[in-house]
Amino acid sequence: MINHIPNKTRALRADSYLEPFMDQINARQTRAKEVEQRLTGGKSTLADFASGHEYFGLHFMESHWIFREWAPNATAMFLVGDFSGWKELPQFCLTRKDDSSSGVWELRCQRDLFKHGMHYSLKIYWADGGGYRIPSYARRVVQDHNTKLFSAQVWKPEKQYKWKNDTPPGSSNSIFIYESHVGMGQEHERVGTYLEFKDQVLPRVKSGGYDTVQIMAVMEHPYYGSFGYHVSSFFAASSRFGTPEEFKELVDTAHGMGLRVIIDLVHSHAVKNEVEGLGKFDGTSYQYFHEGGRGEHSAWDSYCFNYSKPEVLHFLLSNCRFWLDEYHVDGFRFDGVTSMLYLHHGLGGSFTSYGDYFTDMVDEEALTYLTLANKVIHTVKPDAVTVAEDVSGMPGLGAPVDQGGCGFDYRLAMGVTDYWFKLFDLKDEDWSMEGLWHELTNRRQDEKTVSYVECHDQAIVGGKTMAFTLMDAAMYDSMHKDSQNMIIDRGMALHKMARLITLASCSNGYLNFMGNEFGHPEWVDFPREGNGWSYHYARRQWSLATHPDLRYQYLDNFDREMMNLIRQHNIIRKSRPQRLYVHDEQKIIAFERGGLFFFFNFNHSTSFSDFPIETLPGEYKLVLDTDSGKFGGHERIQPNQTFFTTPTDEHHQLRHMLHLYLPARSAMILERIGK
């Protein structure tokens, strides 16, 4: 029992295994405070410091335009574009600020020189060369369809977007995320738009029972096939999906529907591109990134930020604030947190003991940055949500900053999906119910997690969706509702059961990638040379879910009813799952949560009649049955049943038993309605 931990680390008190590392945990908290003091000088708040986007870049003042850029190694800099005939004219030559060591360059221009829609870029010179660069704080970047070259664009429309809806209040204890991608959000073989997503996808998210839509690939990225993870312009909403106003309309519409919006924040690395991105922006490899091997991510072919440099922290922290201020987003999923936290990026690194979280392979500078980022985000927008994509299980990642943690609201329970896909490689009779129950419920007490069966990761090139993993080629010719196919029957049953038990047992959150709720087949693959630049797998076939003759509708109906039932009963906020019965040989798991009782029979061949399970005394009604005909099941359980417990005196101990029919590969939920 730990009884000497100072109050500032009380969130980690529950974990006695952290006692030997408390000095290092305290040192991390002290380091974050020291860096914050160094950045602000004690003269402003960290949130005020994180406003570089209001200083750098192109801004229209009352009587003139002003442009600023940070490029310490530059020897000369010109703004070039439509306004200069793309020539380096003297009146568009930037000058260094008074303090030449700061590396800040500035240009002031008359108000009539720049017009809305004009294209521009920077021509930067350094001692041994020069090149064109997109301004680092550019808020609008477009690609020329003919030349394929990128340029920044002056964006000052006459009519500024007027926000109509307030942000829906967030819950501090639960979140139900619909992970999505705008470009993939339509059925045609092309890139979808913000407005199409608003009209076609948001209504599905709302009716599906989710409360948060997570949008990937919003920040500008030159290669569409990177899924948005090789970012080039961190302050620009991707123009391939539409205009800034159209993205604002998407967010505003979601808010009006009661949906919150979070976006992927990729601060773990940046694309190597030099003309479009930050690579060798001022001629050096170390302006934004580490020099040498530490600055390159070999597995991702990208650059790694140097989180020790104040200017880099200014850039990244300002980026956090910008999306909250400008686009009213409600938070972020931080991508690649494991890669940030460790110098080995989690590649080949094992996390088998607590000592692995406190070695010299931990990037303490990155950990400090993540702590400060969470502080900025929650200061600017107190109910904002931050989700960490971390597979390592770093202690304190989800604990509050003022209690010794890094400040994330949630961490993705990545081990859950890994476990599911390991099970899919085994025969059903080899599945371990004890192992599954442990993985579904094993979580740190000081943090909230988001569980999921699959996200986009499982279906990208080289993988498959869960549905396709289970049913494979049979989905091409046996998904008709009148077809008879044992592979399809198994896949449909497990698809429903896996989602239900993952949702019902989750800590505080649940996630689904768009389309997977109805068993979207195949995989995700963006247009590239290797597939003939095809969009066939970079879309969502929504018509499958609505086709009256196909089975996809059953999975879609089930997901919607499952989500709305769980949210209606509010069980995620109320309590933790309480184990009733787990048996490996019988393949049965039963548990209670928030007044609902869940019974799963994963047995591939054996159905159990009058199966006895001890529970609370009283009357129960059937509220959900995965085997129902409306969900494509075999209708082996009579709907709308009520059940009564039977008292049993066993060894002079009174027990109350439910006797249930549990068909093979099915699950049901009972609600206790009377004592």
XYZ file of C-alpha atoms in Angstrom:
675
model
C 0.000 0.000 0.000
C 1.398 3.390 -0.985
C 0.855 5.963 1.727
C 3.606 8.450 1.148
C 2.793 9.653 -2.373
C 2.360 13.439 -2.426
C -1.065 14.754 -3.307
C 0.128 15.954 -6.700
C 0.419 12.328 -7.866
C -2.672 10.961 -6.140
C -4.216 9.709 -9.399
C -1.490 7.050 -9.556
C -1.914 6.060 -5.913
C -3.991 2.968 -6.700
C -1.086 1.236 -8.458
C 1.333 -0.048 -5.833
C 3.722 -1.249 -8.535
C 4.590 2.382 -9.267
C 6.076 2.970 -5.830
C 9.703 2.349 -6.919
C 9.306 4.902 -9.718
C 7.688 7.777 -7.853
C 10.831 9.904 -7.979
C 10.841 9.665 -11.774
C 7.122 10.411 -11.968
C 7.627 13.490 -9.795
C 10.606 14.510 -11.929
C 8.416 14.360 -15.046
C 5.868 16.625 -13.470
C 8.590 19.044 -12.364
C 10.112 19.038 -15.856
C 6.775 19.968 -17.427
C 6.407 22.898 -15.043
C 9.939 24.080 -15.746
C 9.426 23.970 -19.515
C 6.127 25.841 -19.165
C 7.885 28.510 -17.105
C 10.632 28.789 -19.719
C 8.112 29.174 -22.538
C 5.900 31.749 -20.855
C 8.500 33.502 -18.749
C 5.843 33.631 -16.076
C 4.289 36.586 -17.919
C 1.407 34.791 -19.609
C -0.511 31.556 -19.523
C 0.520 28.580 -21.579
C -2.719 28.947 -23.556
C -1.759 32.528 -24.414
C 1.679 31.334 -25.476
C -0.001 28.824 -27.811
C -1.177 31.528 -30.213
C 1.580 31.472 -32.796
C -1.022 31.113 -35.528
C -2.146 34.668 -34.785
C 1.396 35.984 -35.229
C 2.943 33.881 -37.984
C 1.516 33.422 -41.458
C -0.479 35.880 -43.577
C -2.902 38.171 -41.739
C -5.046 41.098 -42.796
C -4.857 44.035 -40.422
C -7.050 47.151 -40.495
C -4.992 48.929 -43.132
C -2.480 46.414 -44.450
C -1.384 42.806 -44.773
C 1.378 41.361 -42.629
C 3.264 38.120 -43.127
C 5.751 36.469 -40.772
C 7.817 33.296 -40.961
C 10.390 31.571 -38.760
C 13.471 30.445 -40.693
C 16.682 30.986 -38.682
C 19.065 29.616 -41.338
C 17.628 31.712 -44.191
C 19.701 34.463 -45.743
C 16.920 35.950 -47.872
C 13.202 35.388 -48.327
C 10.618 36.494 -50.898
C 6.856 36.130 -51.044
C 5.994 35.131 -54.607
C 2.655 34.427 -56.252
C -0.077 35.623 -58.562
C 0.434 39.147 -57.280
C 4.103 39.195 -58.388
C 3.867 37.114 -61.526
C 5.745 34.507 -59.475
C 8.840 36.710 -59.647
C 11.065 37.809 -56.761
C 10.199 41.505 -56.595
C 11.885 43.893 -54.128
C 8.582 44.986 -52.558
C 7.904 41.382 -51.541
C 11.292 40.787 -49.939
C 10.977 39.932 -46.240
C 13.279 41.426 -43.647
C 14.590 39.916 -40.458
C 13.152 41.211 -37.231
C 15.414 43.366 -35.061
C 16.715 40.389 -33.118
C 18.514 38.596 -35.926
C 19.089 35.533 -33.758
C 15.354 34.836 -33.539
C 15.108 33.877 -37.186
C 11.771 35.677 -37.619
C 11.139 37.342 -40.991
C 8.431 39.884 -41.728
C 6.714 41.639 -44.654
C 4.077 44.405 -44.626
C 2.059 45.106 -47.753
C -0.710 47.455 -48.842
C -4.227 46.165 -48.364
C -5.024 46.041 -52.092
C -2.083 43.812 -53.093
C -3.550 40.496 -51.969
C -6.971 39.343 -53.123
C -9.030 36.406 -52.005
C -8.084 33.273 -53.939
C -4.611 34.388 -55.011
C -1.909 31.716 -54.876
C 1.421 32.308 -53.200
C 4.516 30.640 -51.851
C 7.886 31.469 -50.326
C 11.242 31.505 -52.086
C 13.830 31.012 -49.367
C 17.594 31.306 -49.774
C 20.289 29.975 -47.462
C 24.070 29.993 -47.610
C 24.452 27.119 -50.056
C 21.158 27.064 -51.897
C 17.482 27.883 -51.882
C 14.046 26.647 -52.783
C 10.303 27.189 -52.843
C 8.417 26.489 -49.626
C 4.791 26.543 -48.462
C 4.565 28.900 -45.443
C 4.575 26.825 -42.264
C 1.443 28.471 -40.837
C -0.506 28.559 -44.122
C -4.236 28.097 -43.492
C -5.184 27.195 -47.053
C -3.100 25.029 -49.391
C -4.227 23.845 -52.815
C -2.825 21.660 -55.569
C -2.795 22.646 -59.211
C -4.570 19.938 -61.190
C -2.261 20.341 -64.178
C 1.174 20.812 -62.636
C 0.354 18.861 -59.425
C 2.287 21.531 -57.517
C 1.039 22.864 -54.193
C 0.774 26.496 -53.196
C -0.728 28.492 -50.374
C -3.866 30.475 -51.133
C -5.018 33.832 -49.814
C -8.275 33.043 -48.029
C -10.394 36.027 -47.127
C -13.908 35.514 -48.494
C -16.302 38.432 -48.310
C -18.736 36.406 -46.251
C -17.165 34.908 -43.160
C -18.793 31.755 -41.875
C -21.311 32.449 -39.112
C -21.610 29.705 -36.556
C -25.165 28.661 -35.756
C -24.867 25.981 -33.093
C -23.208 25.686 -29.731
C -21.001 22.724 -28.998
C -23.003 19.915 -27.369
C -21.938 19.267 -23.780
C -19.484 16.444 -23.417
C -19.574 13.663 -20.862
C -16.646 13.308 -18.500
C -17.252 9.576 -18.144
C -18.169 8.118 -21.528
C -17.661 8.521 -25.249
C -18.963 6.624 -28.285
C -16.794 7.345 -31.311
C -17.591 6.904 -34.993
C -14.172 6.966 -36.682
C -14.420 8.273 -40.233
C -12.675 9.662 -43.288
C -14.264 12.381 -45.425
C -12.772 11.247 -48.725
C -13.954 7.675 -48.168
C -17.351 8.758 -46.909
C -19.230 8.244 -50.168
C -19.827 5.362 -52.536
C -18.531 6.698 -55.842
C -14.960 5.960 -56.893
C -13.586 9.410 -56.192
C -12.744 11.716 -53.296
C -15.700 12.678 -51.137
C -16.301 16.205 -49.864
C -17.030 17.893 -46.552
C -20.576 18.665 -47.681
C -21.245 15.112 -48.859
C -20.032 13.851 -45.519
C -22.298 16.344 -43.752
C -25.340 15.200 -45.709
C -24.682 11.468 -46.003
C -22.594 10.339 -43.045
C -23.580 12.544 -40.107
C -27.207 11.294 -40.136
C -25.907 7.707 -39.953
C -23.696 8.593 -37.011
C -26.590 10.184 -35.171
C -29.119 7.424 -35.830
C -26.471 4.828 -35.049
C -26.291 5.935 -31.427
C -22.804 7.439 -31.479
C -22.149 10.784 -29.809
C -18.760 11.712 -31.295
C -17.505 11.660 -34.860
C -13.749 11.342 -35.262
C -12.552 12.645 -38.616
C -9.246 11.489 -40.000
C -6.953 13.192 -42.500
C -8.214 16.744 -41.997
C -4.779 18.378 -41.946
C -3.326 18.916 -45.423
C -1.238 16.044 -46.740
C 0.299 15.866 -50.232
C -0.184 12.107 -50.727
C -3.803 10.989 -50.444
C -2.721 7.390 -49.867
C -1.006 8.304 -46.600
C -4.459 8.267 -44.934
C -3.607 11.746 -43.671
C -0.691 10.612 -41.527
C 2.058 12.339 -43.539
C 1.011 15.904 -42.814
C 2.582 18.777 -44.721
C 0.562 21.845 -43.673
C -0.589 21.565 -40.069
C -2.835 24.642 -40.071
C -4.672 23.937 -43.335
C -7.855 21.883 -43.619
C -7.310 19.603 -46.601
C -8.527 21.370 -49.736
C -9.120 18.086 -51.578
C -12.344 17.779 -49.545
C -13.534 21.369 -49.943
C -13.136 24.847 -48.483
C -12.577 25.973 -44.887
C -16.163 27.234 -44.773
C -17.436 23.835 -45.847
C -15.483 22.095 -43.101
C -16.879 24.602 -40.625
C -20.358 23.831 -41.923
C -19.713 20.134 -41.347
C -18.639 20.744 -37.742
C -21.485 23.197 -37.135
C -24.062 20.774 -38.531
C -22.717 17.973 -36.349
C -23.071 20.228 -33.316
C -26.642 21.011 -34.293
C -27.344 17.275 -34.347
C -25.914 16.826 -30.863
C -22.682 15.289 -32.148
C -19.239 16.330 -31.016
C -16.324 16.375 -33.484
C -12.736 15.360 -32.840
C -9.979 15.185 -35.437
C -6.744 13.259 -35.782
C -3.772 15.269 -34.546
C -0.517 14.014 -36.041
C 2.297 15.503 -33.984
C 4.299 12.299 -33.866
C 6.047 12.968 -37.169
C 5.825 14.949 -40.423
C 6.174 14.225 -44.107
C 9.667 14.550 -45.557
C 8.497 16.670 -48.491
C 10.451 19.906 -48.762
C 8.450 22.014 -51.222
C 5.080 21.107 -49.655
C 6.108 20.384 -46.062
C 8.524 21.312 -43.298
C 11.402 19.167 -44.508
C 14.595 21.256 -44.688
C 12.382 24.317 -44.601
C 15.273 26.765 -44.121
C 17.877 24.508 -45.709
C 18.653 22.623 -42.513
C 17.335 19.241 -41.431
C 17.226 20.347 -37.798
C 14.942 23.405 -37.866
C 11.844 21.507 -36.736
C 13.305 18.041 -36.353
C 16.124 16.221 -34.631
C 19.370 16.101 -36.535
C 20.764 12.774 -37.674
C 19.220 9.382 -37.090
C 16.971 10.524 -34.275
C 15.266 12.885 -36.685
C 14.137 10.168 -39.082
C 11.470 7.545 -38.544
C 12.742 4.647 -40.618
C 9.483 2.669 -40.515
C 7.313 5.612 -41.562
C 9.800 7.386 -43.873
C 9.144 10.663 -42.083
C 10.787 13.247 -39.839
C 10.540 13.305 -36.037
C 9.932 16.605 -34.256
C 12.461 17.990 -31.788
C 10.265 18.580 -28.753
C 13.073 20.322 -26.855
C 13.103 23.442 -29.063
C 10.882 26.313 -27.850
C 10.006 27.281 -31.438
C 8.832 23.737 -32.205
C 6.757 23.668 -29.029
C 5.329 27.054 -30.039
C 4.367 25.624 -33.431
C 2.787 22.418 -32.103
C 0.999 23.929 -29.100
C -0.379 26.670 -31.341
C -1.579 23.991 -33.712
C -3.567 22.430 -30.871
C -5.230 25.733 -30.083
C -5.818 26.720 -33.708
C -8.239 23.889 -34.475
C -10.199 24.604 -31.311
C -10.417 28.318 -32.057
C -10.847 28.359 -35.814
C -12.916 25.245 -36.486
C -14.612 24.690 -33.120
C -13.518 21.056 -32.973
C -14.093 19.358 -29.650
C -10.809 17.580 -29.240
C -8.234 15.315 -30.784
C -7.129 11.748 -31.224
C -3.357 11.993 -30.870
C -1.844 9.668 -33.436
C 1.316 7.647 -32.872
C 1.751 8.415 -29.172
C 3.774 5.240 -28.627
C 6.163 6.365 -31.344
C 6.546 9.711 -29.588
C 7.106 8.287 -26.116
C 10.075 6.053 -26.909
C 13.292 6.596 -28.783
C 12.795 3.176 -30.378
C 9.266 4.335 -31.412
C 7.833 1.154 -29.935
C 9.414 -0.881 -32.732
C 10.770 -4.069 -31.238
C 10.438 -2.621 -27.763
C 8.812 -4.816 -25.140
C 6.557 -3.571 -22.373
C 6.566 -6.523 -20.030
C 7.455 -4.770 -16.782
C 7.018 -1.369 -15.195
C 10.707 -0.710 -15.562
C 10.230 -0.469 -19.332
C 8.354 2.820 -18.808
C 11.216 4.459 -16.933
C 14.336 3.651 -18.928
C 16.607 5.946 -20.908
C 14.656 4.878 -24.009
C 11.736 7.059 -22.944
C 11.676 10.370 -24.801
C 11.094 12.609 -21.809
C 10.908 15.684 -24.058
C 8.004 14.175 -25.985
C 6.279 13.237 -22.741
C 6.650 16.814 -21.554
C 5.189 18.106 -24.812
C 2.148 15.831 -24.527
C 1.586 17.049 -20.970
C 1.736 20.695 -22.065
C -0.489 20.005 -25.081
C -3.168 18.527 -22.862
C -2.938 21.521 -20.557
C -3.363 23.962 -23.451
C -6.299 22.057 -24.919
C -8.179 21.751 -21.637
C -7.497 25.369 -20.721
C -8.798 26.705 -24.034
C -11.765 24.310 -24.030
C -12.311 22.646 -20.644
C -14.657 19.955 -21.968
C -12.457 19.103 -24.955
C -11.577 15.434 -25.389
C -8.101 14.046 -25.974
C -7.534 10.404 -26.886
C -4.083 8.820 -26.946
C -3.199 6.133 -29.453
C -0.758 4.225 -27.277
C -0.178 0.499 -27.211
C 2.552 0.527 -24.574
C 0.371 1.260 -21.544
C 2.570 4.080 -20.230
C 1.421 4.701 -16.615
C -0.068 8.117 -15.989
C -0.878 8.805 -19.633
C -4.568 9.156 -18.795
C -4.170 10.726 -15.367
C -4.815 14.489 -14.873
C -1.825 16.794 -15.266
C -2.270 18.258 -11.791
C -2.190 14.757 -10.337
C 1.045 13.578 -11.892
C -0.292 12.415 -15.233
C -0.010 13.402 -18.871
C -3.601 14.619 -19.028
C -5.266 12.517 -21.735
C -8.968 11.929 -21.216
C -8.866 8.505 -22.846
C -6.399 5.969 -24.140
C -7.265 3.562 -26.958
C -7.448 -0.010 -25.630
C -5.422 -1.310 -28.543
C -4.862 -4.670 -26.888
C -8.559 -5.496 -27.267
C -8.566 -5.417 -31.060
C -5.233 -7.236 -31.164
C -6.750 -9.996 -29.045
C -9.845 -10.288 -31.232
C -7.805 -10.694 -34.395
C -5.601 -13.297 -32.695
C -8.756 -15.232 -31.833
C -9.895 -15.072 -35.452
C -6.771 -17.059 -36.402
C -7.772 -19.876 -34.013
C -10.427 -22.547 -34.198
C -13.523 -21.615 -32.222
C -12.956 -24.487 -29.804
C -9.525 -23.051 -28.944
C -10.847 -19.659 -27.875
C -10.156 -18.836 -24.229
C -13.048 -17.194 -22.418
C -10.843 -16.398 -19.434
C -8.333 -14.773 -21.751
C -11.025 -12.803 -23.552
C -12.621 -11.630 -20.306
C -9.229 -10.565 -18.959
C -8.387 -8.579 -22.088
C -11.790 -6.886 -22.196
C -11.689 -5.808 -18.542
C -7.977 -5.355 -17.815
C -7.358 -1.625 -17.436
C -5.557 0.847 -15.253
C -7.617 2.433 -12.484
C -6.157 5.887 -13.105
C -7.302 6.176 -16.713
C -10.283 5.809 -19.021
C -9.991 3.725 -22.152
C -11.797 3.349 -25.469
C -12.384 -0.246 -26.582
C -13.074 -1.445 -30.109
C -13.186 -4.619 -32.150
C -11.629 -2.902 -35.158
C -10.719 0.542 -36.388
C -9.264 1.578 -39.741
C -5.900 -0.020 -38.878
C -7.114 -3.578 -39.238
C -8.388 -3.052 -42.787
C -5.579 -1.072 -44.397
C -3.472 -2.729 -47.103
C -2.331 -6.120 -45.885
C -5.324 -6.578 -43.578
C -9.077 -7.063 -43.775
C -12.174 -5.868 -42.006
C -13.430 -8.190 -39.277
C -16.329 -9.260 -41.476
C -14.022 -10.156 -44.362
C -11.590 -11.889 -42.021
C -14.411 -14.115 -40.789
C -16.295 -14.656 -44.059
C -13.795 -13.845 -46.806
C -14.806 -14.775 -50.369
C -18.176 -16.116 -49.203
C -19.283 -12.493 -48.854
C -19.193 -12.112 -52.639
C -21.903 -14.663 -53.372
C -23.620 -15.661 -50.107
C -24.756 -12.451 -48.443
C -28.208 -12.710 -49.988
C -30.718 -13.070 -47.174
C -32.044 -16.342 -48.639
C -28.634 -17.956 -49.081
C -27.511 -20.856 -46.925
C -23.854 -20.751 -45.974
C -22.293 -21.883 -42.685
C -19.332 -19.506 -43.101
C -21.695 -16.546 -43.397
C -23.789 -17.775 -40.441
C -20.682 -18.002 -38.257
C -19.322 -14.649 -39.370
C -22.623 -12.844 -38.845
C -23.048 -14.332 -35.374
C -19.517 -13.537 -34.190
C -19.637 -10.047 -35.717
C -22.609 -9.191 -33.489
C -21.331 -10.956 -30.384
C -17.865 -9.415 -30.537
C -19.252 -5.909 -30.805
C -21.777 -6.409 -28.035
C -19.353 -7.831 -25.491
C -16.691 -5.222 -26.348
C -19.156 -2.366 -25.932
C -20.824 -3.749 -22.809
C -17.526 -4.434 -21.018
C -15.636 -1.284 -22.085
C -14.152 1.071 -19.545
C -15.561 4.424 -20.618
C -15.580 4.461 -24.384
C -16.260 2.528 -27.563
C -15.160 3.095 -31.174
C -16.207 1.865 -34.602
C -14.775 2.691 -38.031
C -17.389 3.836 -40.522
C -19.102 1.096 -42.439
C -17.811 -1.685 -40.226
C -21.034 -1.542 -38.217
C -22.764 -3.321 -41.105
C -19.870 -5.626 -41.957
C -18.192 -3.673 -44.736
C -16.253 -6.224 -46.786
C -12.708 -6.353 -48.086
C -10.040 -3.852 -47.049
C -9.055 -0.197 -47.301
C -6.662 0.821 -50.051
C -6.151 4.317 -51.412
C -5.301 5.034 -55.050
C -1.644 4.346 -55.725
C 0.585 3.105 -58.496
C 0.344 -0.475 -57.217
C -3.426 -0.636 -57.743
C -3.645 1.421 -60.909
C -4.675 4.527 -58.962
C -8.032 2.943 -58.185
C -10.577 4.347 -55.726
C -12.452 1.038 -55.538
C -11.339 0.314 -51.962
C -11.191 3.942 -50.841
C -14.938 4.386 -50.395
C -17.872 3.069 -48.362
C -20.540 0.987 -50.062
C -23.487 2.390 -48.113
C -25.971 0.756 -50.476
C -25.029 -2.652 -49.064
C -26.537 -1.672 -45.717
C -29.806 -0.536 -47.245
C -30.255 -3.252 -49.874
C -33.433 -5.149 -48.865
C -32.169 -8.483 -50.206
C -28.761 -8.516 -48.515
C -27.749 -9.508 -44.997
C -25.762 -6.360 -44.311
C -28.995 -4.700 -43.208
C -29.223 -7.124 -40.285
C -25.807 -6.176 -38.949
C -26.643 -2.512 -39.420
C -29.919 -2.921 -37.527
C -28.168 -4.765 -34.731
C -25.427 -2.168 -34.287
C -27.976 0.641 -34.136
C -30.190 -1.130 -31.599
C -27.189 -2.244 -29.530
C -25.731 1.255 -29.341
C -28.982 2.966 -28.518
C -29.888 0.388 -25.859
C -26.551 0.700 -24.064
C -26.722 4.497 -24.157
C -30.372 4.558 -23.105
C -29.555 2.553 -19.983
C -26.435 4.648 -19.383
C -24.543 1.637 -18.060
C -21.079 2.874 -19.087
C -21.298 5.843 -16.739
C -22.993 3.943 -13.931
C -20.728 1.062 -13.085
C -18.107 -1.482 -14.007
C -18.900 -4.962 -15.386
C -19.415 -7.526 -12.639
C -18.429 -11.056 -13.544
C -21.098 -13.717 -12.997
C -19.738 -16.727 -14.843
C -16.845 -17.512 -17.201
C -16.088 -21.020 -18.439
C -13.476 -21.959 -21.013
C -14.773 -25.382 -22.003
C -18.414 -24.347 -22.244
C -17.382 -21.068 -23.975
C -19.755 -19.027 -21.815
C -19.328 -15.522 -20.383
C -21.967 -13.861 -18.202
C -21.789 -10.535 -16.399
C -23.911 -7.712 -15.018
C -23.555 -3.994 -15.537
C -25.862 -1.171 -14.537
C -28.910 -3.377 -14.121
C -28.440 -5.220 -17.421
C -27.365 -8.866 -17.501
C -25.319 -10.149 -20.421
C -25.065 -13.801 -21.464
C -22.734 -15.004 -24.232
C -22.404 -18.517 -25.599
C -19.397 -18.593 -27.942
C -19.669 -22.378 -28.281
C -19.619 -23.264 -31.978
C -21.884 -26.309 -31.699
C -23.405 -26.750 -28.247
C -26.562 -24.980 -27.120
C -27.404 -25.172 -23.424
C -30.928 -25.717 -22.110
C -31.948 -24.623 -18.607
C -28.427 -23.382 -18.023
C -28.179 -22.277 -14.348
C -26.504 -18.952 -13.549
C -26.580 -17.406 -10.098
C -27.753 -13.821 -10.032
C -29.903 -11.363 -8.107
C -33.421 -12.540 -7.235
C -36.366 -11.262 -9.210
C -38.009 -10.919 -12.587
C -36.084 -10.319 -15.825
C -37.157 -9.385 -19.311
C -35.367 -10.041 -22.596
C -34.283 -6.716 -24.147
C -31.816 -7.822 -26.844
C -31.146 -11.109 -28.617
C -28.399 -11.409 -31.228
C -30.191 -14.446 -32.672
C -33.341 -12.455 -33.478
C -34.636 -12.641 -37.029
C -34.429 -8.871 -37.419
C -30.688 -9.235 -36.892
C -30.320 -12.107 -39.343
C -30.347 -14.787 -36.635
C -32.057 -18.159 -36.427
C -34.786 -17.037 -34.015
C -34.099 -19.799 -31.505
C -35.265 -17.659 -28.571
C -38.868 -16.537 -28.238
C -38.975 -12.712 -28.197
C -40.339 -10.613 -25.321
C -39.830 -13.348 -22.767
C -39.700 -12.802 -19.029
C -37.651 -14.934 -16.664
C -37.837 -15.534 -12.921
C -35.089 -16.643 -10.596
C -35.462 -19.829 -8.622
C -34.247 -19.948 -5.008
C -31.952 -22.863 -4.269
C -30.684 -23.977 -0.876
C -27.220 -25.330 -1.467
C -25.112 -26.302 1.529
C -27.310 -24.125 3.748
C -26.672 -21.129 1.508
C -29.552 -19.535 -0.376
C -28.775 -18.902 -4.027
C -30.982 -17.399 -6.735
C -30.652 -19.021 -10.125
C -31.735 -18.095 -13.618
C -32.266 -21.059 -15.902
C -31.703 -19.998 -19.486
C -31.645 -21.427 -22.959
C -28.326 -20.308 -24.456
C -28.136 -21.181 -28.175
C -24.715 -21.719 -29.708
C -23.035 -18.574 -31.029
C -25.548 -16.165 -29.578
C -25.873 -13.559 -26.867
C -28.747 -11.936 -25.053
C -29.349 -9.116 -22.610
C -31.837 -9.321 -19.758
C -33.049 -6.381 -17.712
C -34.022 -6.894 -14.085
C -37.485 -5.375 -13.733
C -38.578 -6.582 -10.317
C -37.298 -8.105 -7.116
